[in-house]
XYZ file of C-alpha atoms in Angstrom:
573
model
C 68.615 -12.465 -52.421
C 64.938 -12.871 -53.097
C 62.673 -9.578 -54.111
C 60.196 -9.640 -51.002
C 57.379 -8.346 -53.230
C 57.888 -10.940 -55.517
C 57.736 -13.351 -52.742
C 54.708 -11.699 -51.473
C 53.096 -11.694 -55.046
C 53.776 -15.585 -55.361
C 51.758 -16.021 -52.295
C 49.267 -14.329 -53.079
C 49.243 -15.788 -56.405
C 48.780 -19.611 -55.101
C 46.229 -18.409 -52.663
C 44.133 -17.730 -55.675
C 44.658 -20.921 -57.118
C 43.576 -22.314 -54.042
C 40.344 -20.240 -53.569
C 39.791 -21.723 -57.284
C 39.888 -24.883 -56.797
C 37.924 -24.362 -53.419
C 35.343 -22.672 -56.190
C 35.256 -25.668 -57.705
C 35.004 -27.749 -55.474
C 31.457 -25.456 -53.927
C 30.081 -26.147 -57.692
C 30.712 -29.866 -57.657
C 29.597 -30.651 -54.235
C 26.540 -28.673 -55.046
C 25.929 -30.507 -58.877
C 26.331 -33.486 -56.503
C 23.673 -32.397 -54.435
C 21.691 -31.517 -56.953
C 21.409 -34.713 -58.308
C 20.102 -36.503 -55.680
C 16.496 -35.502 -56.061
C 14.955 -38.843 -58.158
C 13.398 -41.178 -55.614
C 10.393 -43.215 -55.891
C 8.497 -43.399 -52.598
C 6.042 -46.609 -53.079
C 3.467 -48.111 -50.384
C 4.580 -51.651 -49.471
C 2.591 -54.309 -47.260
C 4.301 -56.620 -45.514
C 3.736 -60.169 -45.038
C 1.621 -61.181 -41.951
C 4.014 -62.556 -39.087
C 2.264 -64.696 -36.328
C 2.804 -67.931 -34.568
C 0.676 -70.554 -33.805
C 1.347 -72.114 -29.584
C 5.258 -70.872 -30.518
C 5.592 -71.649 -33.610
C 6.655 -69.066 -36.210
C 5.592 -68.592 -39.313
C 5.574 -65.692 -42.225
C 8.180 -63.068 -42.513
C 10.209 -62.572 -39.375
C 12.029 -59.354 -41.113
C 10.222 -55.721 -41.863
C 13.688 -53.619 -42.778
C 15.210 -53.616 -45.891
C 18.683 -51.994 -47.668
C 19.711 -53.530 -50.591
C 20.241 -53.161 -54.238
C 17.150 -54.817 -56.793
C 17.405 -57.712 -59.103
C 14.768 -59.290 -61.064
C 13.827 -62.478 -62.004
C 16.146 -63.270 -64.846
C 19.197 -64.312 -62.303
C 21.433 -67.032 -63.026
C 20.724 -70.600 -62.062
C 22.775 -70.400 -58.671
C 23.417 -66.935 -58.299
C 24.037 -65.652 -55.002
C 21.221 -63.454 -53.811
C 21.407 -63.019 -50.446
C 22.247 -59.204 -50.940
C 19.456 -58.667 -53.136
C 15.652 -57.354 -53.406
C 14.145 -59.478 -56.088
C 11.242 -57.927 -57.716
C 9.105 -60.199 -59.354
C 5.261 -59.329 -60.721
C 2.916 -61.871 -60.326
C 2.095 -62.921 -63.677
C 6.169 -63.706 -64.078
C 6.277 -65.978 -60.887
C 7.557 -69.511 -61.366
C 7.006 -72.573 -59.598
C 10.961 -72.999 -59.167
C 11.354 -69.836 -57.633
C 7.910 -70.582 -55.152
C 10.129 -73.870 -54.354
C 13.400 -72.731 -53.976
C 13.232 -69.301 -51.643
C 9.970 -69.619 -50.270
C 9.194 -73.419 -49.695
C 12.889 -74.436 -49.054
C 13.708 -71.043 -47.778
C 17.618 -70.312 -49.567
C 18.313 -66.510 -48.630
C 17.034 -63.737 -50.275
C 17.994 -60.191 -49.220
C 14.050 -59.397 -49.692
C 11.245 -60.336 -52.100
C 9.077 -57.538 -53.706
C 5.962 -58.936 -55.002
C 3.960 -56.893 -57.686
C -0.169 -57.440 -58.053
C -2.173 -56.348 -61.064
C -4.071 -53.284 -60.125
C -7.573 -55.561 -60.165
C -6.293 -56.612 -57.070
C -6.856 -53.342 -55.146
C -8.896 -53.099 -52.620
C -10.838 -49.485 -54.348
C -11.751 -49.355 -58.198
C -8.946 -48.720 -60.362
C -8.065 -49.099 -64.005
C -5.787 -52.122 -64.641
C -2.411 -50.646 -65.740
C -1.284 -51.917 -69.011
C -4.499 -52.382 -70.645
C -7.723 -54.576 -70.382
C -7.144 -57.736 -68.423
C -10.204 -60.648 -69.557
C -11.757 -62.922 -67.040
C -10.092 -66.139 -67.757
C -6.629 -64.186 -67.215
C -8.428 -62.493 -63.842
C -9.426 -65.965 -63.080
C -5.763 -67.911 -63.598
C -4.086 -64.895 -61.693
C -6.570 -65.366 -58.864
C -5.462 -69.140 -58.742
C -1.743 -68.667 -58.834
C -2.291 -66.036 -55.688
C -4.137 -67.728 -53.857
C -1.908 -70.335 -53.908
C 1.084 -68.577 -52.892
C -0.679 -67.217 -49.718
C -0.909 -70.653 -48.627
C 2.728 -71.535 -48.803
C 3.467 -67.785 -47.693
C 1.534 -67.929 -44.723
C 2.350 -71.716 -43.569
C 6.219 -71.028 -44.450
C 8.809 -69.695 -42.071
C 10.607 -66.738 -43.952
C 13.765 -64.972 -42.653
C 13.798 -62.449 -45.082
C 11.162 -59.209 -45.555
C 8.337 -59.957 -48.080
C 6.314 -57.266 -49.260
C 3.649 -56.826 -51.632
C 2.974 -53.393 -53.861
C 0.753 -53.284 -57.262
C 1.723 -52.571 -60.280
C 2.036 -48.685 -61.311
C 3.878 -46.512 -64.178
C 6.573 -45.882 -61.857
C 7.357 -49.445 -60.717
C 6.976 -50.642 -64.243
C 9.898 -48.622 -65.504
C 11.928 -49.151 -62.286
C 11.532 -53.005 -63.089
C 12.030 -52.765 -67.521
C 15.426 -50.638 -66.562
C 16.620 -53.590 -63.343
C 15.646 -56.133 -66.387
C 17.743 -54.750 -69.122
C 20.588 -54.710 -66.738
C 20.172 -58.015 -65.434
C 19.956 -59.394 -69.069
C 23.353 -57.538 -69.669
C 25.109 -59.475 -66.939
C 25.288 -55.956 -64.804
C 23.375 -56.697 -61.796
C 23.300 -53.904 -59.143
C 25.694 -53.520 -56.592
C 27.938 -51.555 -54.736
C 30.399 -50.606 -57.394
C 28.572 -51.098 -60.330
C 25.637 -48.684 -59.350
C 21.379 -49.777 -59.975
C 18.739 -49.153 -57.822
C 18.715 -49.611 -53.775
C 15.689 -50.549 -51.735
C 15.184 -49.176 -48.718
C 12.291 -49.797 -45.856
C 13.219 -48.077 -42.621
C 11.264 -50.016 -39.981
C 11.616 -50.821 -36.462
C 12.264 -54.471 -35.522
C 8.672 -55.984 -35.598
C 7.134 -56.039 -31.951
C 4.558 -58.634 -30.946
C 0.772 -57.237 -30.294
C -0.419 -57.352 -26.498
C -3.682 -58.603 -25.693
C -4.600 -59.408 -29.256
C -8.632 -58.598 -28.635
C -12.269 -59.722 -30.492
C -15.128 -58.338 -30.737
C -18.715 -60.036 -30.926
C -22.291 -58.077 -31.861
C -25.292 -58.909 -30.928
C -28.826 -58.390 -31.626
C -32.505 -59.778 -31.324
C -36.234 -59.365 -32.783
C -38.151 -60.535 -30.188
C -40.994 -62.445 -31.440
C -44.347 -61.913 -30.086
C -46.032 -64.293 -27.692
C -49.632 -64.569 -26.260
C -49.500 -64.184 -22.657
C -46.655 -61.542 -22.811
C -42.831 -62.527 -22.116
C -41.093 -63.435 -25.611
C -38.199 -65.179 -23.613
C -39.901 -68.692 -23.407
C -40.276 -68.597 -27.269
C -37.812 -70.634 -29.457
C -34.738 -68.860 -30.528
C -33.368 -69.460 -34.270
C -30.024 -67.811 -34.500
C -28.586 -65.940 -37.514
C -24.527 -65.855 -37.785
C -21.731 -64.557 -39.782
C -17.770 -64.061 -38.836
C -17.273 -60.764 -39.924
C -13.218 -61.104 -40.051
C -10.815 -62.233 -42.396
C -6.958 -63.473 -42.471
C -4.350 -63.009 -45.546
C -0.924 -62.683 -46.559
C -0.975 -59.135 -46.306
C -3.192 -57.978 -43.193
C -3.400 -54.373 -45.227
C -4.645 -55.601 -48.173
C -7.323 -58.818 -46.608
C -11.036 -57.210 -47.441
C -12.176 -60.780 -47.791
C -15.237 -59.343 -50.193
C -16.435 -63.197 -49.975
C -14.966 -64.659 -46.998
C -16.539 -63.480 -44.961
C -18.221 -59.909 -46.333
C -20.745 -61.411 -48.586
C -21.787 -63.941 -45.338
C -22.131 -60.591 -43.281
C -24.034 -58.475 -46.162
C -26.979 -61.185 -46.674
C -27.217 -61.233 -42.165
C -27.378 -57.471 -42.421
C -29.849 -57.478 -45.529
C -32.143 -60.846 -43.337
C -32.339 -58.317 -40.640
C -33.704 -55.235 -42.655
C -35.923 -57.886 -43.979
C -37.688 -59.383 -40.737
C -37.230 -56.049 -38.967
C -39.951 -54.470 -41.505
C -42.304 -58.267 -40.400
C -41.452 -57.959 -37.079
C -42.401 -54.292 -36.706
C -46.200 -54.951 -36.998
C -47.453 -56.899 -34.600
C -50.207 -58.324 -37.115
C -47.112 -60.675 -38.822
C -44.439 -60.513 -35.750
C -43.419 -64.247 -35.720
C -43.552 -66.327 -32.875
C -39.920 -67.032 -32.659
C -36.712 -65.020 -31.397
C -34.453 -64.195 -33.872
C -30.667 -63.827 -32.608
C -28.152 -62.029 -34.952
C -24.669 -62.564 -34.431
C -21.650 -61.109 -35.912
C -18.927 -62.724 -34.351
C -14.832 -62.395 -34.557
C -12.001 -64.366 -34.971
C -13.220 -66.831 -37.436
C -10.222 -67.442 -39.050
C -8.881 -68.997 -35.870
C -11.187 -71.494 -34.929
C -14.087 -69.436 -34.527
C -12.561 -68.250 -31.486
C -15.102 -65.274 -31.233
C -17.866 -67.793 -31.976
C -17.163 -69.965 -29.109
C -16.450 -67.396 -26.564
C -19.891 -65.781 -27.677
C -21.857 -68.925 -27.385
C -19.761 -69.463 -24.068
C -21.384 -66.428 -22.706
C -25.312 -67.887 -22.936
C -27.035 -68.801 -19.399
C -28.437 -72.269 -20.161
C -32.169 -71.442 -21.072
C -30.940 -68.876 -23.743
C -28.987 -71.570 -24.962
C -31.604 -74.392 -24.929
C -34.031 -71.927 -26.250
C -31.964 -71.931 -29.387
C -34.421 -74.256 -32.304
C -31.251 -74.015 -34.995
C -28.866 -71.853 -36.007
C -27.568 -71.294 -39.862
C -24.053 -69.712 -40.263
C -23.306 -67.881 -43.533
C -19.986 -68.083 -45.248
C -18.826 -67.191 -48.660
C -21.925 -66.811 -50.378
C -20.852 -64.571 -53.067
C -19.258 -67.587 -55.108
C -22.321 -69.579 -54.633
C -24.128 -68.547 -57.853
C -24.468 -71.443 -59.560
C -25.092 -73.923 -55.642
C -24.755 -73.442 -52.421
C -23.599 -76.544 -49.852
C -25.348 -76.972 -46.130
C -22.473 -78.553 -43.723
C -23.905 -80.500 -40.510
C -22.225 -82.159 -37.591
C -25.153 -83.834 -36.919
C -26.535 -86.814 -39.128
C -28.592 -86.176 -41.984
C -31.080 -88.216 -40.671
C -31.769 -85.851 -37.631
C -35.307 -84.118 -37.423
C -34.034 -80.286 -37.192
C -31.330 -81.147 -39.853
C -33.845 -82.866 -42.015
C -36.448 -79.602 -41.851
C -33.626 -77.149 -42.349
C -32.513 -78.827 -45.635
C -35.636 -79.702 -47.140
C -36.821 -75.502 -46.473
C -33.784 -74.636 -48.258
C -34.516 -77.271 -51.000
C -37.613 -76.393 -51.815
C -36.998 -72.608 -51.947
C -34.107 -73.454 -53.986
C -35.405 -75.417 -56.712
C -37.944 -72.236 -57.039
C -35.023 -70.381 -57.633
C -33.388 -72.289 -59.716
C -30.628 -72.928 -57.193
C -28.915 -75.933 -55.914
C -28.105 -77.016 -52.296
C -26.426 -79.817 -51.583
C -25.413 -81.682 -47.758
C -22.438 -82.192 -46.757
C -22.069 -84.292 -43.242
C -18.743 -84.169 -41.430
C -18.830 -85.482 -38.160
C -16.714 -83.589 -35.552
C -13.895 -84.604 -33.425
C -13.943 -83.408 -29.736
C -10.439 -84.193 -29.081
C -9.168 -82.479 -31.843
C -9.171 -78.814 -31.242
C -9.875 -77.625 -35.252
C -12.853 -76.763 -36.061
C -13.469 -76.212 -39.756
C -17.087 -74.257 -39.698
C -18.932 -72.250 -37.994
C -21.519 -74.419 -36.536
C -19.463 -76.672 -35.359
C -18.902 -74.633 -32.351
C -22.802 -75.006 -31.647
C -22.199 -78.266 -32.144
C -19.963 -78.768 -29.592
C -22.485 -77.353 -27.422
C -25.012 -79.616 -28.591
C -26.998 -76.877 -30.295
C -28.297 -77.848 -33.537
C -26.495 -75.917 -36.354
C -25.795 -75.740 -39.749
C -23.055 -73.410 -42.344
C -24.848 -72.378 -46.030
C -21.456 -71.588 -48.136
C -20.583 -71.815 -51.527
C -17.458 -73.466 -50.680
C -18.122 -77.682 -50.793
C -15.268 -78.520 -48.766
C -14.024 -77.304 -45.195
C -11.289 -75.590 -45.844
C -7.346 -76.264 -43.840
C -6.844 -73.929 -40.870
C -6.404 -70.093 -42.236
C -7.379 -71.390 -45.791
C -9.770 -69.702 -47.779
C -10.268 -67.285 -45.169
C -10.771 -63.703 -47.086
C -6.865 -63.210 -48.528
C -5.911 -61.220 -51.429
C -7.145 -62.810 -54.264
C -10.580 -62.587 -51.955
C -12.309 -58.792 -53.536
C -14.956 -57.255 -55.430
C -13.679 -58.197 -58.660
C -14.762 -61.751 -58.116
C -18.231 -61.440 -55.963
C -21.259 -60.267 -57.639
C -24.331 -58.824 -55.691
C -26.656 -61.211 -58.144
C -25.272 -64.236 -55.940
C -25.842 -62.572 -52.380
C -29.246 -61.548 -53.933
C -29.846 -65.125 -54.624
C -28.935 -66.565 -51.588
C -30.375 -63.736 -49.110
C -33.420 -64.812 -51.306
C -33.223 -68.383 -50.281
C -32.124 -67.845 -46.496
C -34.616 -65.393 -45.544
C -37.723 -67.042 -47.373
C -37.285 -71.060 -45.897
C -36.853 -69.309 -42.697
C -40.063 -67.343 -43.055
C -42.204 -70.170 -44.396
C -40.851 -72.500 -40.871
C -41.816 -69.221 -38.565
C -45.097 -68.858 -39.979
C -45.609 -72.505 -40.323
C -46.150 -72.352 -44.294
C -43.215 -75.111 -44.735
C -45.748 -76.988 -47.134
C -46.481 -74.201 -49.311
C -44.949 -72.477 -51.997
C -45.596 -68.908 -50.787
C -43.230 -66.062 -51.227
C -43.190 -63.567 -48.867
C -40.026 -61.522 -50.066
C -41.691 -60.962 -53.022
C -39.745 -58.190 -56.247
C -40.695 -54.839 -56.593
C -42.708 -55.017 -52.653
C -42.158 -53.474 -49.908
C -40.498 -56.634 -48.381
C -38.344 -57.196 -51.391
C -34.471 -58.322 -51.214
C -32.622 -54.599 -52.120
C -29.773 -54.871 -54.404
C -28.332 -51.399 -53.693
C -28.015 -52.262 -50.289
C -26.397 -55.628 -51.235
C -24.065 -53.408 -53.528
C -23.230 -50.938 -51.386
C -22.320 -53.197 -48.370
C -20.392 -55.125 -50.289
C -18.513 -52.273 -51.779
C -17.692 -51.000 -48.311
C -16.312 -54.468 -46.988
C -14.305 -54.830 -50.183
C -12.178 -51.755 -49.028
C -12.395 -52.430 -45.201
C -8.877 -54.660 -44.251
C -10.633 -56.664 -40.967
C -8.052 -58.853 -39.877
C -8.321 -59.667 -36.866
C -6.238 -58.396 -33.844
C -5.674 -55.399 -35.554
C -9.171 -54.235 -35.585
C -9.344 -52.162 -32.586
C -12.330 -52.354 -30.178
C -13.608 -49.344 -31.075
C -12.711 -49.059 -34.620
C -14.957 -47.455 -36.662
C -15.564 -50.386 -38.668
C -16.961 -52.227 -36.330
C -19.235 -49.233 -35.192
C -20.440 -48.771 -38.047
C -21.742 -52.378 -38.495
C -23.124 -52.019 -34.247
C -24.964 -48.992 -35.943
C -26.646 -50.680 -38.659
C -27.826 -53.642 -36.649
C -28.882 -51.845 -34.284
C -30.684 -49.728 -36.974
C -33.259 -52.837 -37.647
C -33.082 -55.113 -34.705
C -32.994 -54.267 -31.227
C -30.651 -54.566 -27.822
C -27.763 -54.645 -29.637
C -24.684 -54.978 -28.032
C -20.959 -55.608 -28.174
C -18.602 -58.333 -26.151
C -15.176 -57.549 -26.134
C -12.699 -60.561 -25.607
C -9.148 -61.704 -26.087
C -7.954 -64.105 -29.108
C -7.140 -67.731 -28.169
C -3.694 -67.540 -26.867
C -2.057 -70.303 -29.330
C -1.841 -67.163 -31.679
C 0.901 -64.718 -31.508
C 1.030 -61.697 -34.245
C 3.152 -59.013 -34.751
C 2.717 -55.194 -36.320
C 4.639 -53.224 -38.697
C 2.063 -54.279 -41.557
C 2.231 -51.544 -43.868
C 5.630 -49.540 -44.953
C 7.078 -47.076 -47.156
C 9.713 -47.764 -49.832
C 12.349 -45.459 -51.314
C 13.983 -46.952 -54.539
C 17.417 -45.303 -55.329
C 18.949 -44.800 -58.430
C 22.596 -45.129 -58.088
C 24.847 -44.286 -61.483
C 28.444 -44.369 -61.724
C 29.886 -42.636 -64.535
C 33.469 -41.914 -65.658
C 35.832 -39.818 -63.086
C 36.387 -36.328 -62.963
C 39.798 -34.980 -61.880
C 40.739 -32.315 -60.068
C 44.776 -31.154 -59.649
C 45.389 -28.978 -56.420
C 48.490 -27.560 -56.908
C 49.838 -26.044 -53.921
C 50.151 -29.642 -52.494
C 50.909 -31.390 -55.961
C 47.015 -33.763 -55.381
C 44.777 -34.781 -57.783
C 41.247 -35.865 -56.468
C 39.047 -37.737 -58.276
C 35.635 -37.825 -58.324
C 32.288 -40.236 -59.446
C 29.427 -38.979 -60.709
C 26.510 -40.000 -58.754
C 22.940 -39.701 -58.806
C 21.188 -41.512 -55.939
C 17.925 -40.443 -54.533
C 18.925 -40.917 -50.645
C 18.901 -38.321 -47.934
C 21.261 -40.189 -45.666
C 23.869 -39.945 -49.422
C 23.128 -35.845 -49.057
C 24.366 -35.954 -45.509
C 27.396 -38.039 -46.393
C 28.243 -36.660 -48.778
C 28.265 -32.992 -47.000
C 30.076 -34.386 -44.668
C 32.588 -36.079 -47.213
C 33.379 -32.830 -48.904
C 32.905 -30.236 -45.737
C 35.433 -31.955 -43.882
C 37.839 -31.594 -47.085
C 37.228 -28.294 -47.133
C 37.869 -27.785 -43.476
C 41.098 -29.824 -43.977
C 41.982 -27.859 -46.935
C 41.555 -24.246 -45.496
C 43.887 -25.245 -42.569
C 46.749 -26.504 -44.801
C 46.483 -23.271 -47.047
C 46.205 -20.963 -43.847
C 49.685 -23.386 -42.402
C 51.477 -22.782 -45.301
C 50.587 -19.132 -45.930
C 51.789 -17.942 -42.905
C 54.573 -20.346 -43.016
């Protein structure tokens, strides 16, 4: 017959060995937890998704969850599971041609930039960067924006730059890669995660147009009969990334030399002693991008004498490339009086700068809804008009149209100096009838000279302002700020609110965070239970995700739960 203490002792005794192992299984779960504290939280910016009368283009995806590769896959490999992180100094034209142009699946694409590419001043990681470099890595971007942005992709794009953290992330993907271990499930990496809504289209995508005059001064009072000569930049811009777009040339540096014309003829215009006997209009107008959309609903809103008041107009685009020439673009033929005295002002002025202009005549087609410049819009409204750019030929629809190769590392003020220089003096020598003579009115180191810390400064300020449009809001402060300053040199200055053309659809979710993972699996660990004769094993892991804390918790906690009851069963039993 059994000894009832020893019976009593034997439970007790396996109790304890329970209540150890339960102690050991506290420490593990909480070494577990303890582990999963490395993340790296990165800024990402998502590829623009829009469509043009239905037709979608750009990526159609914003969430992401899978493990990271890098570029140095195998010839056929299957990556449909897999975020591919590729800088863009390492980007192929086989790769450009294979997921992007022909569109195989891709479980996401990463894109790094060089840190020149930011929109605010910052070192270039990994040393000094020279211009010819700058230059080729402008070249290759701007080229993949175009086949971005006019591609269908059913996977999430997203652009980051270049950072210590990133850089190591990638050098540790790449050794594994090279090793044949590519991440997944069971063989551990890193995971990329972006937790984002399904994309939702924007309602009421909306423009905004300002407005502003100097009244010139006529004899027998009213200045409304006097001729009109209108001044006009697109302030907007359209990229890859609507985040990232500053478009420091297209069209900021158009914008600066309006805002610097206006400072300029606001100081003549002031005195009624050299107040010319013209009207000038200002216009900053929206939606360039997309036909000059703004542009024509602007123009749309003139009663007929403001319109037929209107001598010329002269659009300015992307006049901080122009150093070395700028190009005038007509509608009309070269031949035509207005045209003729518009090019041969800039002509002359320009050969006393040591600048040159060229012409460029393209003749527009009503039936065809594209319209490549600015003026052609005027055009269509038989208003003579002309576009001063540094670019020679019209550019495709949404091409060259302020993307992210388009910032401050590649303007200069020198070249909006120059061609504020040339703009504002031909148009003072026609107002004041001095078109013969080589006077200069905007004279260095006067009161009425061209400022090149205001030229800087603007520049500076558009170079970190994303404007694409819809996502400007009506009342955003940028475009305040740019009412204000108008409104600081000219006078009834105004804003007209409209909506976009409706042939374009876009979407939001343009700017994202993502958390990288690191996800290591060791050797086992074993652990022998031996009131019910189990051995559990368990995986090392460290992974940096909150949703593997609460799984984990839950993996273990219900265990424990499970556990408990089975010893409390069998103690009483």
């Amino acid at each position: 017959m059994a000894d009832p203490g020893n019976a009593a002792s034997d439970r007790r005794r396996h109790v304890f060995e329970s209540c150890y192992s339960i102690i050991a299984l506290v420490f593990i779960l909480v070494a577990c937890v303890e582990l999963c504290d490395a993340s790296t939280v990165v800024d990402v910016y998502r590829l623009i998704q829009y469509d043009i009368s239905g037709v979608p283009f750009g990526s159609r995806v914003a969430s992401l969850n899978h493990h990271a590769g890098s570029s140095l896959f195998d010839p056929g490999s299957d990556l449909s599971r897999t975020v591919v992180i590729i800088p863009l100094r390492e980007l192929n034209e086989t790769f450009i041609r294979v997921y992007i142009e022909q569109g195989k699946p891709l479980g996401g694409l990463l894109l790094l930039l060089p840190q020149f590419f930011r929109s605010e001043k910052s070192q270039t990681v990994g040393g000094h960067v020279d211009d010819h470099d700058k230059d080729k890595m402008k070249e290759i971007l701007a080229d993949l924006e175009q086949k971005l942005t006019h591609s269908t992709i059913q996977y999430p794009v997203y652009f980051a730059f270049e950072d210590e953290n990133l850089d190591r992330v990638l050098a540790d993907i790449k050794r594994n890669d090279a090793a044949g271990q590519s991440a997944t499930a069971t063989t551990g990496g890193y995971k990329l995660i972006v937790t984002s809504p399904a994309p939702k289209k924007l309602a009421s995508p909306s423009i905004t147009n300002i407005q502003g005059w100097l009244p010139g001064l006529k004899a027998d009072g009213s200045s409304h009969q006097l001729p009109t000569i209108a001044i006009v930049a697109s302030y907007d811009t359209f990229g890859a990334a609507p985040a990232l777009s500053v478009g420091s040339d297209s069209n900021g540096s158009g914008v600066v030399a309006l805002l610097e014309i206006a400072r300029l003829f606001s100081i003549l215009y002031s005195n009624p002693n050299t107040r010319g006997r013209y009207n000038i209009l200002f216009g900053l107008t929206s939606g360039g991008p997309y036909n000059y959309n703004g542009t024509q609903k602007w123009l749309r809103s003139f009663d007929q004498r403001l319109r037929e008041s209107i001598d010329y107009a002269i659009c300015l685009n992307s006049l901080g490339s122009g150093e070395d020439g700028l190009w005038l673009h007509v509608s009309k033929p070269p031949e035509n009086a207005y045209i003729k005295q518009i090019f041969e002002g800039l002509s002359k002025v320009a050969e006393e700068l040591n600048l040159k202009v060229g012409l460029k005549h393209k003749k527009i087609n009503v039936s065809n809804s594209r319209v490549a410049w600015e003026h052609e819009q005027f055009s269509r409204l038989r208003v003579t008009a002309a576009t001063l750019s540094g670019l020679s030929v019209a550019p495709d629809l949404l091409e060259n149209t302020g993307g992210l190769s388009d910032n401050r590392e590649f303007v200069t003020e020198a070249a909006v100096v120059q061609s504020v220089k040339l703009v504002a003096e031909s148009l003072a020598r026609h107002i004041y009838d001095q078109d013969e003579k080589s006077i200069n009115i905007f004279v260095d180191n006067s009161s009425l000279a061209v400022n090149p810390s205001y030229i800087r400064s603007w520049l500076d300020l558009f170079s970190r302002t994303p404007r694409v449009a819809p996502f400007l809001l009506k009342e955003d402060t940028f475009i305040m700020a740019l009412k204000k300053e108008l409104a600081d040199h000219v006078v009834e200055v105004n804003l007209q609110h409209d909506v976009i053309d409706g042939m374009f659809t876009f979407y939001d979710s343009t700017v994202n965070t993502l958390q990288i993972y690191q996800v290591n699996l060791s050797l086992p660990l074993q652990l022998f239970v031996p009131e019910a004769n189990w051995t559990i094993i368990f995986t090392s892991l460290q992974v940096a995700s909150v949703t593997f804390d609460l799984l984990l918790l839950l993996v273990f906690g219900s265990y424990l739960i499970t556990l408990f009851s089975f010893l409390v069963i069998t103690t009483k039993v």
